[in-house]
Amino acid sequence: MGNKRTFILWGMVYLAVAFMAVLIYTEKEKEYRKETGRNAFWNAVRQEKETGIREVVFRYRQDNSPNELSEEEKRNWCDQAFLLTEDPDRVRLDSLFHAALLHTGIQAASAVGYTYRGKTYFSGNERLRKSATLVEETTYRKDHDKTNDITIRAYVQLPEGLLLPDTSVCLLVMLPAVILAGTALARLYRNRQTGSRTTETEEKTDNGPEETSYLQRQTTAVRWTVIRDGYWWDNRHHVLKHQDQTVTLGGESLRFFLLFIAQEDFFISHKDIGRLYDEKEPTAMNKDRAYHSIKQLKGLVSALDIGIHSVRGKGYRMSFPAAEDAPKTV
């Protein structure tokens, strides 16, 4: 009887592990599709610029600018304002985005939307609006008047259920579980047919005291590293701390933050960005992608009084406020 219970227990453990493996696969696949959707969207944005803007005349002097926004940010705003004037329903961007998704092997419904001067537009129908997942959102500015901001969004309809791996992988995972379950049922049926019974006393005499299984709680210690006076970094959990405030980083923001703090002067050049994408020099698409990733990082770390500034023609620098005493206890 004890052996049968152990057999069934191991079968249940295997089933639980197999189910968790499928869940982990599903989450990773969804995250992959989101990342692929983001890359496809930026590819579509780049193609729209190349096909929709044939000639660019842009005169700019930072000295005469009424605000500190960079030339690059204002030039990108001008591009989007022009494209909105030519194609207010963003049919061209929507088509390019869908084609880029198909090129990556993702056959899913997609849509684009934007907000500009109080108007919000969504290219899909109402049903798609409710079920689609926002994979990217970016805002273009020319000044600090938010009514002039142009916010563009990319949506992809991701599956609601499980994303199962290949059939062969499913068979390899589930076949042992089916065999275990079938063997356990066969043994149970055979024992009933022969009328075999085992009393609780016999069970204790033959197999000894019943074992008790339990889950041991595990705690992970937080290890802080000083990256600047008053600023602490937990590399294991990707948490940045300053005084009583913390920020958790992930995705592209985390990649660029690690690139910044790896430099002694917290400055990253365009060549550093190129190496991040395995290139000698970043392409136009990756420059655009890096710009928006660094912009997202800037928004996150600004809560801790950290700034990120563009150094024209060279790269980006992360700046901290005046040095202060670090916490004595963490």
GROMACS .gro file of C-alpha atoms in nm:
model
  330
    1MET     CA    1   0.000   0.000   0.000
    2GLY     CA    2   0.286   0.237   0.088
    3ASN     CA    3   0.458   0.174  -0.245
    4LYS     CA    4   0.137   0.247  -0.431
    5ARG     CA    5   0.093   0.576  -0.247
    6THR     CA    6   0.452   0.673  -0.325
    7PHE     CA    7   0.398   0.585  -0.691
    8ILE     CA    8   0.082   0.796  -0.713
    9LEU     CA    9   0.251   1.081  -0.525
   10TRP     CA   10   0.539   1.091  -0.773
   11GLY     CA   11   0.291   1.082  -1.060
   12MET     CA   12   0.108   1.385  -0.918
   13VAL     CA   13   0.441   1.567  -0.866
   14TYR     CA   14   0.538   1.499  -1.228
   15LEU     CA   15   0.204   1.628  -1.354
   16ALA     CA   16   0.242   1.945  -1.146
   17VAL     CA   17   0.595   2.002  -1.275
   18ALA     CA   18   0.482   1.943  -1.636
   19PHE     CA   19   0.194   2.188  -1.595
   20MET     CA   20   0.426   2.452  -1.444
   21ALA     CA   21   0.668   2.401  -1.733
   22VAL     CA   22   0.389   2.468  -1.983
   23LEU     CA   23   0.283   2.782  -1.788
   24ILE     CA   24   0.642   2.913  -1.785
   25TYR     CA   25   0.672   2.842  -2.158
   26THR     CA   26   0.346   3.030  -2.218
   27GLU     CA   27   0.461   3.340  -2.028
   28LYS     CA   28   0.797   3.343  -2.204
   29GLU     CA   29   0.627   3.303  -2.543
   30LYS     CA   30   0.390   3.593  -2.470
   31GLU     CA   31   0.683   3.811  -2.361
   32TYR     CA   32   0.869   3.713  -2.677
   33ARG     CA   33   0.569   3.812  -2.889
   34LYS     CA   34   0.545   4.146  -2.710
   35GLU     CA   35   0.915   4.215  -2.772
   36THR     CA   36   0.881   4.103  -3.134
   37GLY     CA   37   0.578   4.330  -3.169
   38ARG     CA   38   0.778   4.625  -3.034
   39ASN     CA   39   1.061   4.561  -3.279
   40ALA     CA   40   0.815   4.524  -3.567
   41PHE     CA   41   0.650   4.853  -3.472
   42TRP     CA   42   0.980   5.046  -3.471
   43ASN     CA   43   1.066   4.888  -3.803
   44ALA     CA   44   0.731   5.012  -3.938
   45VAL     CA   45   0.794   5.363  -3.798
   46ARG     CA   46   1.131   5.373  -3.973
   47GLN     CA   47   0.983   5.251  -4.304
   48GLU     CA   48   0.702   5.505  -4.284
   49LYS     CA   49   0.957   5.786  -4.249
   50GLU     CA   50   1.159   5.658  -4.543
   51THR     CA   51   0.855   5.625  -4.772
   52GLY     CA   52   0.642   5.913  -4.645
   53ILE     CA   53   0.905   6.185  -4.610
   54ARG     CA   54   1.106   6.236  -4.928
   55GLU     CA   55   1.269   6.567  -4.846
   56VAL     CA   56   1.355   6.716  -4.506
   57VAL     CA   57   1.443   7.080  -4.440
   58PHE     CA   58   1.512   7.133  -4.071
   59ARG     CA   59   1.687   7.443  -3.935
   60TYR     CA   60   1.751   7.448  -3.564
   61ARG     CA   61   1.971   7.635  -3.320
   62GLN     CA   62   1.971   7.533  -2.958
   63ASP     CA   63   2.073   7.884  -2.854
   64ASN     CA   64   1.747   8.024  -2.990
   65SER     CA   65   1.528   7.746  -2.851
   66PRO     CA   66   1.275   7.849  -2.583
   67ASN     CA   67   1.326   7.515  -2.396
   68GLU     CA   68   1.592   7.252  -2.325
   69LEU     CA   69   1.441   6.976  -2.543
   70SER     CA   70   1.699   6.830  -2.779
   71GLU     CA   71   1.716   6.880  -3.154
   72GLU     CA   72   1.660   6.508  -3.207
   73GLU     CA   73   1.339   6.506  -3.004
   74LYS     CA   74   1.196   6.807  -3.186
   75ARG     CA   75   1.295   6.668  -3.527
   76ASN     CA   76   1.111   6.343  -3.447
   77TRP     CA   77   0.805   6.545  -3.343
   78CYS     CA   78   0.812   6.733  -3.675
   79ASP     CA   79   0.830   6.405  -3.867
   80GLN     CA   80   0.524   6.266  -3.688
   81ALA     CA   81   0.328   6.592  -3.723
   82PHE     CA   82   0.391   6.587  -4.098
   83LEU     CA   83   0.293   6.219  -4.130
   84LEU     CA   84  -0.029   6.284  -3.936
   85THR     CA   85  -0.115   6.567  -4.175
   86GLU     CA   86  -0.062   6.339  -4.476
   87ASP     CA   87  -0.226   6.027  -4.327
   88PRO     CA   88  -0.453   6.122  -4.032
   89ASP     CA   89  -0.594   5.768  -4.001
   90ARG     CA   90  -0.242   5.615  -4.001
   91VAL     CA   91  -0.344   5.360  -4.265
   92ARG     CA   92   0.011   5.346  -4.398
   93LEU     CA   93   0.169   5.287  -4.055
   94ASP     CA   94  -0.098   5.027  -3.972
   95SER     CA   95  -0.023   4.835  -4.295
   96LEU     CA   96   0.354   4.851  -4.243
   97PHE     CA   97   0.318   4.732  -3.884
   98HIS     CA   98   0.101   4.435  -3.983
   99ALA     CA   99   0.342   4.341  -4.263
  100ALA     CA  100   0.638   4.358  -4.023
  101LEU     CA  101   0.458   4.125  -3.782
  102LEU     CA  102   0.388   3.873  -4.059
  103HIS     CA  103   0.754   3.890  -4.160
  104THR     CA  104   0.853   3.776  -3.809
  105GLY     CA  105   0.609   3.482  -3.826
  106ILE     CA  106   0.342   3.629  -3.596
  107GLN     CA  107   0.000   3.599  -3.758
  108ALA     CA  108  -0.213   3.810  -3.527
  109ALA     CA  109  -0.451   4.102  -3.553
  110SER     CA  110  -0.280   4.437  -3.497
  111ALA     CA  111  -0.370   4.804  -3.477
  112VAL     CA  112  -0.215   5.144  -3.417
  113GLY     CA  113  -0.353   5.443  -3.233
  114TYR     CA  114  -0.252   5.796  -3.150
  115THR     CA  115  -0.348   6.098  -2.940
  116TYR     CA  116  -0.288   6.452  -3.066
  117ARG     CA  117  -0.452   6.784  -2.973
  118GLY     CA  118  -0.735   6.619  -2.787
  119LYS     CA  119  -0.810   6.363  -3.059
  120THR     CA  120  -0.764   5.991  -2.991
  121TYR     CA  121  -0.774   5.745  -3.280
  122PHE     CA  122  -0.766   5.362  -3.292
  123SER     CA  123  -0.740   5.181  -3.625
  124GLY     CA  124  -0.906   4.855  -3.513
  125ASN     CA  125  -1.268   4.773  -3.433
  126GLU     CA  126  -1.425   4.776  -3.087
  127ARG     CA  127  -1.375   4.402  -3.036
  128LEU     CA  128  -1.004   4.431  -3.111
  129ARG     CA  129  -0.977   4.732  -2.881
  130LYS     CA  130  -1.100   4.521  -2.586
  131SER     CA  131  -0.880   4.218  -2.653
  132ALA     CA  132  -0.558   4.362  -2.798
  133THR     CA  133  -0.244   4.408  -2.587
  134LEU     CA  134  -0.055   4.737  -2.590
  135VAL     CA  135   0.303   4.643  -2.684
  136GLU     CA  136   0.452   4.991  -2.729
  137GLU     CA  137   0.365   5.351  -2.654
  138THR     CA  138   0.582   5.653  -2.724
  139THR     CA  139   0.530   6.028  -2.697
  140TYR     CA  140   0.690   6.293  -2.918
  141ARG     CA  141   0.733   6.650  -2.785
  142LYS     CA  142   0.835   6.986  -2.922
  143ASP     CA  143   0.770   7.183  -2.600
  144HIS     CA  144   0.620   7.140  -2.253
  145ASP     CA  145   0.262   7.202  -2.366
  146LYS     CA  146   0.106   6.855  -2.338
  147THR     CA  147  -0.169   6.946  -2.587
  148ASN     CA  148   0.102   6.947  -2.854
  149ASP     CA  149   0.232   6.601  -2.759
  150ILE     CA  150   0.191   6.322  -3.017
  151THR     CA  151   0.147   5.981  -2.852
  152ILE     CA  152   0.155   5.673  -3.079
  153ARG     CA  153   0.052   5.326  -2.963
  154ALA     CA  154   0.098   4.977  -3.111
  155TYR     CA  155  -0.143   4.691  -3.031
  156VAL     CA  156  -0.121   4.317  -3.096
  157GLN     CA  157  -0.388   4.057  -3.020
  158LEU     CA  158  -0.212   3.790  -2.813
  159PRO     CA  159  -0.378   3.450  -2.745
  160GLU     CA  160  -0.582   3.438  -2.425
  161GLY     CA  161  -0.515   3.068  -2.354
  162LEU     CA  162  -0.201   2.858  -2.331
  163LEU     CA  163   0.058   2.877  -2.607
  164LEU     CA  164   0.153   2.510  -2.634
  165PRO     CA  165   0.500   2.415  -2.761
  166ASP     CA  166   0.562   2.177  -3.052
  167THR     CA  167   0.359   1.853  -3.061
  168SER     CA  168   0.672   1.645  -3.011
  169VAL     CA  169   0.763   1.842  -2.697
  170CYS     CA  170   0.409   1.801  -2.558
  171LEU     CA  171   0.429   1.424  -2.615
  172LEU     CA  172   0.765   1.400  -2.440
  173VAL     CA  173   0.629   1.592  -2.142
  174MET     CA  174   0.288   1.424  -2.115
  175LEU     CA  175   0.367   1.064  -2.217
  176PRO     CA  176   0.542   0.970  -1.888
  177ALA     CA  177   0.253   1.121  -1.693
  178VAL     CA  178   0.000   0.916  -1.892
  179ILE     CA  179   0.205   0.600  -1.832
  180LEU     CA  180   0.225   0.671  -1.458
  181ALA     CA  181  -0.148   0.738  -1.433
  182GLY     CA  182  -0.235   0.423  -1.636
  183THR     CA  183  -0.008   0.203  -1.426
  184ALA     CA  184  -0.155   0.339  -1.103
  185LEU     CA  185  -0.511   0.271  -1.224
  186ALA     CA  186  -0.416  -0.081  -1.335
  187ARG     CA  187  -0.268  -0.159  -0.994
  188LEU     CA  188  -0.573  -0.023  -0.818
  189TYR     CA  189  -0.806  -0.233  -1.034
  190ARG     CA  190  -0.595  -0.547  -0.978
  191ASN     CA  191  -0.595  -0.500  -0.600
  192ARG     CA  192  -0.973  -0.467  -0.596
  193GLN     CA  193  -1.016  -0.780  -0.807
  194THR     CA  194  -0.805  -0.995  -0.578
  195GLY     CA  195  -0.968  -0.849  -0.270
  196SER     CA  196  -0.636  -0.757  -0.114
  197ARG     CA  197  -0.659  -0.537   0.188
  198THR     CA  198  -0.393  -0.388   0.408
  199THR     CA  199  -0.477  -0.263   0.756
  200GLU     CA  200  -0.331   0.051   0.908
  201THR     CA  201  -0.142  -0.162   1.162
  202GLU     CA  202   0.019  -0.377   0.895
  203GLU     CA  203   0.115  -0.069   0.702
  204LYS     CA  204   0.304   0.072   0.998
  205THR     CA  205   0.471  -0.265   1.071
  206ASP     CA  206   0.585  -0.327   0.712
  207ASN     CA  207   0.688   0.017   0.603
  208GLY     CA  208   0.765   0.196   0.926
  209PRO     CA  209   0.625   0.533   1.030
  210GLU     CA  210   0.462   0.739   0.759
  211GLU     CA  211   0.687   1.014   0.622
  212THR     CA  212   0.574   1.374   0.616
  213SER     CA  213   0.663   1.589   0.317
  214TYR     CA  214   0.689   1.966   0.345
  215LEU     CA  215   0.801   2.267   0.148
  216GLN     CA  216   1.102   2.446   0.290
  217ARG     CA  217   1.071   2.822   0.271
  218GLN     CA  218   1.365   2.988   0.104
  219THR     CA  219   1.455   3.352   0.151
  220THR     CA  220   1.690   3.540  -0.079
  221ALA     CA  221   1.915   3.794   0.090
  222VAL     CA  222   1.921   4.142  -0.064
  223ARG     CA  223   2.273   4.260  -0.150
  224TRP     CA  224   2.317   4.631  -0.208
  225THR     CA  225   2.602   4.786  -0.406
  226VAL     CA  226   2.685   5.157  -0.387
  227ILE     CA  227   2.694   5.305  -0.738
  228ARG     CA  228   2.703   5.666  -0.617
  229ASP     CA  229   2.688   5.837  -0.278
  230GLY     CA  230   2.335   5.777  -0.152
  231TYR     CA  231   2.240   5.545  -0.440
  232TRP     CA  232   2.226   5.169  -0.390
  233TRP     CA  233   2.175   4.892  -0.649
  234ASP     CA  234   2.045   4.536  -0.594
  235ASN     CA  235   2.160   4.352  -0.905
  236ARG     CA  236   1.976   4.030  -0.818
  237HIS     CA  237   1.632   4.191  -0.800
  238HIS     CA  238   1.709   4.489  -1.031
  239VAL     CA  239   1.608   4.745  -0.765
  240LEU     CA  240   1.759   5.096  -0.740
  241LYS     CA  241   1.730   5.269  -0.402
  242HIS     CA  242   1.778   5.628  -0.289
  243GLN     CA  243   1.681   5.726   0.066
  244ASP     CA  244   1.335   5.571   0.120
  245GLN     CA  245   1.243   5.542  -0.248
  246THR     CA  246   1.303   5.245  -0.477
  247VAL     CA  247   1.260   5.180  -0.850
  248THR     CA  248   1.249   4.837  -1.015
  249LEU     CA  249   1.392   4.816  -1.367
  250GLY     CA  250   1.335   4.563  -1.643
  251GLY     CA  251   1.352   4.505  -2.019
  252GLU     CA  252   1.530   4.764  -2.232
  253SER     CA  253   1.544   5.012  -1.942
  254LEU     CA  254   1.746   4.761  -1.739
  255ARG     CA  255   1.984   4.692  -2.030
  256PHE     CA  256   2.069   5.060  -2.072
  257PHE     CA  257   2.093   5.125  -1.696
  258LEU     CA  258   2.352   4.845  -1.663
  259LEU     CA  259   2.538   4.997  -1.959
  260PHE     CA  260   2.543   5.338  -1.786
  261ILE     CA  261   2.670   5.216  -1.447
  262ALA     CA  262   2.937   5.000  -1.615
  263GLN     CA  263   3.106   5.327  -1.723
  264GLU     CA  264   3.308   5.516  -1.463
  265ASP     CA  265   3.174   5.853  -1.579
  266PHE     CA  266   2.821   5.721  -1.648
  267PHE     CA  267   2.857   5.819  -2.016
  268ILE     CA  268   2.767   5.587  -2.305
  269SER     CA  269   2.865   5.667  -2.661
  270HIS     CA  270   2.690   5.572  -2.984
  271LYS     CA  271   2.956   5.303  -3.028
  272ASP     CA  272   2.860   5.158  -2.688
  273ILE     CA  273   2.499   5.148  -2.807
  274GLY     CA  274   2.609   4.979  -3.130
  275ARG     CA  275   2.791   4.708  -2.934
  276LEU     CA  276   2.476   4.653  -2.730
  277TYR     CA  277   2.304   4.557  -3.057
  278ASP     CA  278   2.611   4.366  -3.184
  279GLU     CA  279   2.696   4.638  -3.434
  280LYS     CA  280   3.002   4.857  -3.489
  281GLU     CA  281   2.776   5.158  -3.530
  282PRO     CA  282   2.400   5.157  -3.445
  283THR     CA  283   2.165   5.161  -3.744
  284ALA     CA  284   1.901   5.429  -3.783
  285MET     CA  285   1.636   5.189  -3.651
  286ASN     CA  286   1.843   5.095  -3.345
  287LYS     CA  287   1.927   5.460  -3.280
  288ASP     CA  288   1.556   5.536  -3.274
  289ARG     CA  289   1.491   5.233  -3.053
  290ALA     CA  290   1.773   5.330  -2.815
  291TYR     CA  291   1.641   5.687  -2.795
  292HIS     CA  292   1.298   5.570  -2.681
  293SER     CA  293   1.443   5.308  -2.440
  294ILE     CA  294   1.666   5.571  -2.277
  295LYS     CA  295   1.367   5.806  -2.262
  296GLN     CA  296   1.170   5.539  -2.072
  297LEU     CA  297   1.464   5.485  -1.836
  298LYS     CA  298   1.488   5.859  -1.781
  299GLY     CA  299   1.123   5.870  -1.676
  300LEU     CA  300   1.175   5.586  -1.426
  301VAL     CA  301   1.490   5.715  -1.255
  302SER     CA  302   1.371   6.077  -1.244
  303ALA     CA  303   1.175   5.979  -0.931
  304LEU     CA  304   1.517   5.936  -0.762
  305ASP     CA  305   1.649   6.275  -0.886
  306ILE     CA  306   1.864   6.109  -1.155
  307GLY     CA  307   1.888   6.280  -1.493
  308ILE     CA  308   1.985   6.153  -1.838
  309HIS     CA  309   2.101   6.406  -2.096
  310SER     CA  310   2.182   6.380  -2.465
  311VAL     CA  311   2.535   6.487  -2.561
  312ARG     CA  312   2.496   6.607  -2.918
  313GLY     CA  313   2.672   6.384  -3.169
  314LYS     CA  314   2.837   6.174  -2.897
  315GLY     CA  315   2.590   5.983  -2.680
  316TYR     CA  316   2.411   6.009  -2.344
  317ARG     CA  317   2.519   6.088  -1.988
  318MET     CA  318   2.351   5.990  -1.659
  319SER     CA  319   2.383   6.256  -1.388
  320PHE     CA  320   2.328   6.249  -1.014
  321PRO     CA  321   2.260   6.532  -0.768
  322ALA     CA  322   2.527   6.657  -0.527
  323ALA     CA  323   2.690   6.387  -0.315
  324GLU     CA  324   2.527   6.306   0.014
  325ASP     CA  325   2.580   6.070   0.302
  326ALA     CA  326   2.496   5.708   0.220
  327PRO     CA  327   2.258   5.521   0.452
  328LYS     CA  328   2.435   5.366   0.748
  329THR     CA  329   2.213   5.061   0.755
  330VAL     CA  330   2.040   4.881   0.471
   0.00000   0.00000   0.00000
